[in-house]
CSV table of C-alpha atoms in Angstrom, one decimal:
chain,number,residue,atom,x,y,z
A,121,MET,CA,-16.2,-11.2,9.8
A,122,ILE,CA,-14.0,-9.3,7.4
A,123,ASP,CA,-16.9,-7.2,6.2
A,124,ASN,CA,-17.7,-6.3,9.8
A,125,ASP,CA,-14.1,-5.3,10.5
A,126,LEU,CA,-13.9,-3.1,7.4
A,127,SER,CA,-17.3,-1.6,8.3
A,128,ARG,CA,-16.0,-0.7,11.7
A,129,ALA,CA,-12.8,0.7,10.2
A,130,VAL,CA,-15.0,3.0,8.0
A,131,THR,CA,-16.9,4.2,11.0
A,132,ASN,CA,-13.9,4.7,13.2
A,133,THR,CA,-11.8,6.5,10.6
A,134,GLN,CA,-14.6,8.9,9.7
A,135,ALA,CA,-15.1,9.6,13.5
A,136,ALA,CA,-11.3,10.2,13.8
A,137,ALA,CA,-11.4,12.5,10.8
A,138,THR,CA,-14.3,14.5,12.2
A,139,ALA,CA,-12.6,14.9,15.5
A,140,ALA,CA,-9.3,16.0,13.9
A,141,VAL,CA,-11.1,18.6,11.9
A,142,VAL,CA,-13.0,19.8,14.9
A,143,ALA,CA,-9.7,20.1,16.9
A,144,PHE,CA,-8.2,22.2,14.1
A,145,ASN,CA,-11.2,24.5,13.8
A,146,ALA,CA,-11.3,24.9,17.5
A,147,SER,CA,-7.6,25.8,17.9
A,148,THR,CA,-6.9,29.4,18.7
A,149,SER,CA,-5.7,31.7,15.9
A,150,PRO,CA,-2.0,32.8,16.5
A,151,GLU,CA,-3.1,36.4,16.0
A,152,LEU,CA,-5.1,36.5,19.3
A,153,PRO,CA,-3.4,38.0,22.3
A,154,GLU,CA,-1.5,35.7,24.6
A,155,GLY,CA,-4.0,36.1,27.4
A,156,GLN,CA,-6.8,34.8,25.2
A,157,GLN,CA,-5.0,31.7,24.0
A,158,THR,CA,-6.1,28.3,25.2
A,159,PRO,CA,-3.7,26.4,27.5
A,160,PHE,CA,-3.2,24.0,24.6
A,161,THR,CA,-1.9,26.7,22.3
A,162,THR,CA,0.3,28.2,25.0
A,163,ASN,CA,1.9,24.9,25.9
A,164,ALA,CA,2.1,23.9,22.3
A,165,ARG,CA,4.6,26.7,21.6
A,166,ALA,CA,7.2,24.8,23.6
A,167,THR,CA,6.0,21.5,22.2
A,168,ALA,CA,6.5,22.7,18.7
A,169,ALA,CA,10.1,23.7,19.4
A,170,ALA,CA,10.8,20.4,21.2
A,171,SER,CA,9.3,18.4,18.3
A,172,ALA,CA,11.4,20.2,15.7
A,173,THR,CA,14.5,19.6,17.8
A,174,SER,CA,13.7,15.9,18.2
A,175,TYR,CA,13.2,15.5,14.4
A,176,ALA,CA,16.4,17.3,13.6
A,177,THR,CA,18.3,15.2,16.1
A,178,ARG,CA,17.1,12.0,14.3
A,179,GLN,CA,18.3,13.5,11.1
A,180,GLY,CA,21.8,14.0,12.4
A,181,VAL,CA,21.7,17.8,12.4
A,182,SER,CA,25.0,19.4,13.7
A,183,GLU,CA,25.3,20.8,17.2
A,184,GLN,CA,25.7,24.3,15.7
A,185,ARG,CA,22.4,24.0,13.9
A,186,HIS,CA,20.8,23.1,17.3
A,187,ILE,CA,22.3,26.2,18.8
A,188,ASN,CA,21.1,28.4,15.9
A,189,TYR,CA,17.6,27.0,16.3
A,190,ARG,CA,17.5,27.6,20.0
A,191,PHE,CA,18.5,31.2,19.5
A,192,TRP,CA,16.0,31.6,16.6
A,193,VAL,CA,12.9,30.3,18.5
A,194,GLN,CA,13.6,33.1,21.1
A,195,SER,CA,13.4,35.7,18.4
A,196,LEU,CA,10.2,37.3,17.2
A,197,ASP,CA,10.2,35.2,14.0
A,198,GLY,CA,10.8,32.0,16.0
A,199,GLN,CA,8.0,32.8,18.4
A,200,LYS,CA,5.7,33.4,15.5
A,201,TYR,CA,6.6,30.1,14.0
A,202,CYS,CA,6.1,28.3,17.3
A,203,ASP,CA,2.6,29.9,17.5
A,204,TRP,CA,1.9,28.8,14.0
A,205,ALA,CA,3.3,25.3,14.3
A,206,PRO,CA,0.7,23.7,16.7
A,207,ARG,CA,-2.2,24.6,14.3
A,208,ALA,CA,-0.1,23.4,11.4
A,209,SER,CA,0.3,20.1,13.2
A,210,LEU,CA,-3.4,19.9,13.8
A,211,LEU,CA,-4.1,20.6,10.2
A,212,SER,CA,-1.6,17.9,9.1
A,213,GLN,CA,-3.4,15.4,11.4
A,214,ALA,CA,-6.8,16.4,10.0
A,215,ILE,CA,-5.6,15.9,6.4
A,216,ALA,CA,-4.0,12.5,7.2
A,217,ALA,CA,-7.1,11.4,9.1
A,218,ARG,CA,-9.4,12.2,6.2
A,219,ASN,CA,-7.0,10.4,3.9
A,220,GLU,CA,-7.3,7.3,6.1
A,221,ALA,CA,-11.1,7.6,6.0
A,222,ILE,CA,-11.0,7.6,2.2
A,223,VAL,CA,-8.8,4.5,2.1
A,224,ALA,CA,-11.0,2.7,4.6
A,225,ALA,CA,-14.2,3.5,2.6
A,226,TRP,CA,-12.5,2.4,-0.6
A,227,ARG,CA,-11.3,-0.9,1.0
A,228,PHE,CA,-14.8,-1.6,2.1
A,229,ASP,CA,-16.1,-1.1,-1.4
A,230,ALA,CA,-13.3,-3.3,-2.7
A,231,SER,CA,-14.3,-6.1,-0.3
A,232,GLN,CA,-17.8,-6.0,-1.8
A,233,VAL,CA,-16.4,-6.3,-5.4
A,234,ILE,CA,-13.5,-8.7,-4.9
A,235,SER,CA,-14.2,-11.8,-2.9
A,236,SER,CA,-11.5,-14.3,-1.8
A,237,ALA,CA,-12.7,-16.6,-4.7
A,238,HIS,CA,-12.0,-13.7,-7.1
A,239,ARG,CA,-8.5,-13.3,-5.6
A,240,ASP,CA,-7.8,-17.0,-5.9
A,241,ALA,CA,-9.0,-17.1,-9.4
A,242,PHE,CA,-6.9,-14.1,-10.4
A,243,SER,CA,-3.8,-15.6,-8.7
A,244,ALA,CA,-4.4,-18.9,-10.5
A,245,SER,CA,-4.8,-17.3,-13.9
A,246,GLU,CA,-1.9,-14.8,-13.4
A,247,LEU,CA,0.5,-17.2,-11.9
A,248,GLY,CA,-0.8,-20.5,-13.4
A,249,THR,CA,-0.6,-22.1,-9.9
A,250,THR,CA,3.1,-22.2,-10.5
A,251,ALA,CA,4.3,-23.0,-7.0
A,252,PHE,CA,1.9,-25.9,-6.5
A,253,ARG,CA,2.5,-27.3,-10.0
A,254,SER,CA,6.3,-27.0,-9.6
A,255,GLN,CA,6.1,-28.8,-6.3
A,256,ARG,CA,4.1,-31.6,-7.9
A,257,SER,CA,6.5,-31.6,-10.8
A,258,ARG,CA,9.4,-32.2,-8.5
A,259,SER,CA,7.6,-35.0,-6.8
A,260,ILE,CA,6.8,-36.7,-10.1
A,261,ARG,CA,10.4,-36.5,-11.3
A,262,ARG,CA,11.7,-37.9,-8.1
A,263,GLY,CA,9.1,-40.7,-8.2
A,264,GLY,CA,10.1,-41.5,-11.7
A,265,ILE,CA,13.7,-41.8,-10.8
A,266,ALA,CA,12.9,-44.1,-7.9
A,267,LEU,CA,10.6,-46.1,-10.2
A,268,MET,CA,13.4,-46.6,-12.7
A,269,LEU,CA,15.9,-47.6,-10.0
A,270,LEU,CA,13.6,-49.9,-8.0
A,271,SER,CA,11.0,-51.2,-10.3
A,272,PRO,CA,11.2,-54.1,-12.7
A,273,VAL,CA,9.6,-52.0,-15.4
A,274,VAL,CA,13.0,-51.3,-17.1
A,275,TRP,CA,13.8,-55.0,-17.1
A,276,VAL,CA,10.4,-56.0,-18.5
A,277,PHE,CA,10.8,-53.3,-21.2
A,278,ALA,CA,14.2,-54.5,-22.1
A,279,TYR,CA,13.1,-58.2,-22.2
A,280,PHE,CA,10.3,-57.5,-24.7
A,281,PHE,CA,12.7,-55.4,-26.8
A,282,VAL,CA,15.0,-58.4,-26.9
A,283,LEU,CA,12.1,-60.7,-28.0
A,284,VAL,CA,11.0,-58.3,-30.7
A,285,THR,CA,14.5,-58.1,-32.1
A,286,GLY,CA,14.9,-61.8,-32.1
A,287,GLY,CA,17.7,-61.8,-29.6
A,288,GLU,CA,20.0,-59.8,-31.8
A,289,VAL,CA,20.3,-57.2,-29.0
A,290,SER,CA,21.3,-58.4,-25.5
A,291,MET,CA,19.7,-57.3,-22.3
A,292,GLN,CA,22.9,-55.5,-21.2
A,293,ALA,CA,22.9,-53.4,-24.4
A,294,ILE,CA,19.2,-52.4,-24.2
A,295,LEU,CA,19.2,-51.4,-20.6
A,296,PRO,CA,20.9,-48.0,-21.2
A,297,ILE,CA,18.5,-47.3,-24.0
A,298,ALA,CA,15.5,-48.2,-21.8
A,299,TRP,CA,16.9,-46.0,-19.1
A,300,LEU,CA,17.3,-43.1,-21.4
A,301,LEU,CA,13.8,-43.4,-22.9
A,302,LEU,CA,12.0,-43.9,-19.7
A,303,GLY,CA,14.0,-41.1,-17.9
A,304,THR,CA,13.2,-38.8,-20.8
A,305,GLY,CA,9.5,-39.5,-20.6
A,306,VAL,CA,9.4,-38.8,-16.8
A,307,VAL,CA,11.4,-35.6,-17.1
A,308,PHE,CA,9.2,-34.4,-20.0
A,309,ALA,CA,6.1,-35.1,-17.9
A,310,GLY,CA,7.6,-33.2,-15.0
A,311,VAL,CA,8.4,-30.2,-17.1
A,312,ARG,CA,4.9,-30.2,-18.6
A,313,MET,CA,3.5,-30.3,-15.1
A,314,ALA,CA,5.5,-27.2,-14.1
A,315,ARG,CA,4.1,-25.0,-16.9
A,316,PRO,CA,1.4,-22.5,-16.0
A,317,LEU,CA,-2.1,-23.3,-16.9
A,318,PRO,CA,-3.4,-21.3,-19.9
A,319,MET,CA,-5.3,-18.1,-19.0
A,320,ASN,CA,-8.8,-17.3,-20.1
A,321,ASP,CA,-7.9,-13.8,-21.4
A,322,SER,CA,-11.5,-12.8,-22.2
A,323,ASP,CA,-12.8,-13.7,-18.7
A,324,ALA,CA,-9.8,-12.0,-17.0
A,325,THR,CA,-10.2,-8.9,-19.1
A,326,ALA,CA,-13.9,-8.6,-18.4
A,327,ALA,CA,-13.4,-9.0,-14.6
A,328,SER,CA,-10.6,-6.4,-14.6
A,329,VAL,CA,-12.9,-3.9,-16.5
A,330,THR,CA,-15.6,-4.5,-13.9
A,331,ARG,CA,-13.2,-3.8,-11.1
A,332,VAL,CA,-12.0,-0.6,-12.7
A,333,ALA,CA,-15.6,0.6,-13.3
A,334,LEU,CA,-16.5,0.0,-9.6
A,335,LEU,CA,-13.3,1.0,-7.8
A,336,GLY,CA,-11.5,3.4,-10.2
A,337,PHE,CA,-8.7,1.0,-10.9
A,338,ASP,CA,-8.0,-2.8,-10.6
A,339,PRO,CA,-6.4,-3.5,-7.2
A,340,LEU,CA,-5.5,-7.0,-8.2
A,341,THR,CA,-3.2,-5.8,-11.0
A,342,GLU,CA,-2.0,-2.8,-8.9
A,343,PRO,CA,-1.9,-4.1,-5.4
A,344,ALA,CA,0.3,-1.2,-4.1
A,345,ARG,CA,-1.9,1.6,-5.4
A,346,LEU,CA,-4.2,3.6,-3.1
A,347,PRO,CA,-7.3,5.6,-4.0
A,348,ARG,CA,-7.0,9.3,-4.8
A,349,THR,CA,-6.8,11.5,-1.7
A,350,TRP,CA,-9.8,13.7,-0.7
A,351,THR,CA,-8.3,17.0,-1.5
A,352,GLU,CA,-8.2,18.9,-4.8
A,353,ASP,CA,-4.5,19.2,-4.3
A,354,PRO,CA,-3.2,15.7,-3.4
A,355,LYS,CA,0.2,17.0,-2.2
A,356,VAL,CA,-1.0,19.7,0.2
A,357,GLY,CA,-0.4,17.5,3.3
A,358,GLU,CA,3.0,16.4,2.1
A,359,ARG,CA,4.1,20.0,1.5
A,360,LEU,CA,2.9,21.1,4.9
A,361,ASP,CA,4.8,18.3,6.6
A,362,GLN,CA,7.9,19.1,4.6
A,363,PHE,CA,7.7,22.8,5.5
A,364,MET,CA,7.6,22.0,9.2
A,365,ARG,CA,10.5,19.6,8.9
A,366,ASP,CA,12.6,22.2,7.0
A,367,ALA,CA,11.8,25.0,9.4
A,368,TYR,CA,14.5,23.8,11.8
A,369,THR,CA,17.2,24.7,9.3
A,370,ASN,CA,15.4,27.3,7.1
A,371,PHE,CA,14.2,29.6,9.9
A,372,PRO,CA,11.1,30.9,8.0
A,373,THR,CA,9.9,34.4,8.4
A,374,PRO,CA,6.2,35.1,9.4
A,375,SER,CA,5.4,36.1,5.8
A,376,GLU,CA,6.6,32.6,4.6
A,377,LEU,CA,4.3,30.7,6.9
A,378,PRO,CA,1.6,29.0,4.8
A,379,ALA,CA,-2.0,30.0,5.5
A,380,LEU,CA,-3.7,27.3,7.6
A,381,ARG,CA,-7.1,26.2,6.4
A,382,ILE,CA,-8.9,23.0,5.6
A,383,PRO,CA,-8.2,22.2,1.9
A,384,ASP,CA,-11.0,22.1,-0.6
A,385,VAL,CA,-12.6,18.7,-1.0
A,386,ARG,CA,-12.4,17.3,-4.5
A,387,SER,CA,-15.6,16.6,-6.4
A,388,GLY,CA,-17.1,13.2,-6.0
A,389,ARG,CA,-19.1,13.3,-9.2
A,390,THR,CA,-16.5,11.3,-11.1
A,391,GLU,CA,-15.6,9.0,-8.2
A,392,ALA,CA,-16.2,5.3,-9.1
A,393,SER,CA,-16.4,4.0,-5.5
A,394,ILE,CA,-19.8,4.5,-3.9
A,395,GLN,CA,-18.4,4.6,-0.4
A,396,VAL,CA,-15.7,7.1,-1.2
A,397,ARG,CA,-18.2,9.3,-3.0
A,398,ALA,CA,-20.4,9.3,0.1
A,399,VAL,CA,-17.4,10.2,2.3
A,400,LEU,CA,-16.4,13.1,0.0
A,401,GLU,CA,-19.9,14.5,0.1
A,402,GLN,CA,-19.8,14.3,3.9
A,403,PHE,CA,-16.5,16.1,4.1
A,404,ALA,CA,-17.8,18.8,1.7
A,405,ALA,CA,-21.0,19.3,3.8
A,406,THR,CA,-19.0,19.5,7.0
A,407,ASP,CA,-16.6,22.1,5.6
A,408,ALA,CA,-19.5,24.2,4.2
A,409,LEU,CA,-21.1,24.4,7.6
A,410,ASN,CA,-17.8,25.4,9.3
A,411,ARG,CA,-17.4,28.2,6.8
A,412,VAL,CA,-20.8,29.7,7.5
């Protein structure tokens, strides 16, 4: 069931990435005359301005900044930006969609390499089943205390001790000693129970090396890490998004607007994940056709 869900995620994210790239490539260049622009591009000029205003409002920009921006978007530079921004937004969406496709492909490969049994084994070796053993340890300690309070074991122990010593030590004198010895034994057993199980370092290391070889890194030891993005420059999408956010206060000139093109796809030759390598090859082939 999980494999089917991941497989569908791979298919869906690749389809979404393809659609996003098609939308960007089909968008009208801002250099075309107004009469030749599509309705989307024409309407997107106002949408771009409204989107920038909405973001700035959430960031707590002053009213004077809002006024300055409204004046600026009516200027030639502002109109150029509002013509540029819709295509920039489409490019940003295409970059993000392809990133999602890469992550989905990598997760599918990871699911083939790492089973639930592998995860459980790693957790057991890494954590020593600490939570379970600690809970069992507490139960043992509590049971030991109840045993000492309610069971005649302490009295029997004390009686035999009195017999061994020939009656030189009374029952009343030996009971505290018996309590201390038995209590110490129960506490020691509980403490031992709470200790992590020893790890099999050689097996854990071999399994980790295998995961790195097949996935590029070990997701069990680095659970927050994601696979490398699909672009040669992994920060290109972040810079584009930041430029659009800053435009509200920076008021860029037309010469400062970044050129809008699909970034180069990184080489998949050194990619460990088979699924990711296939997706990279598909991206590269698609872009090569679009540039013909």
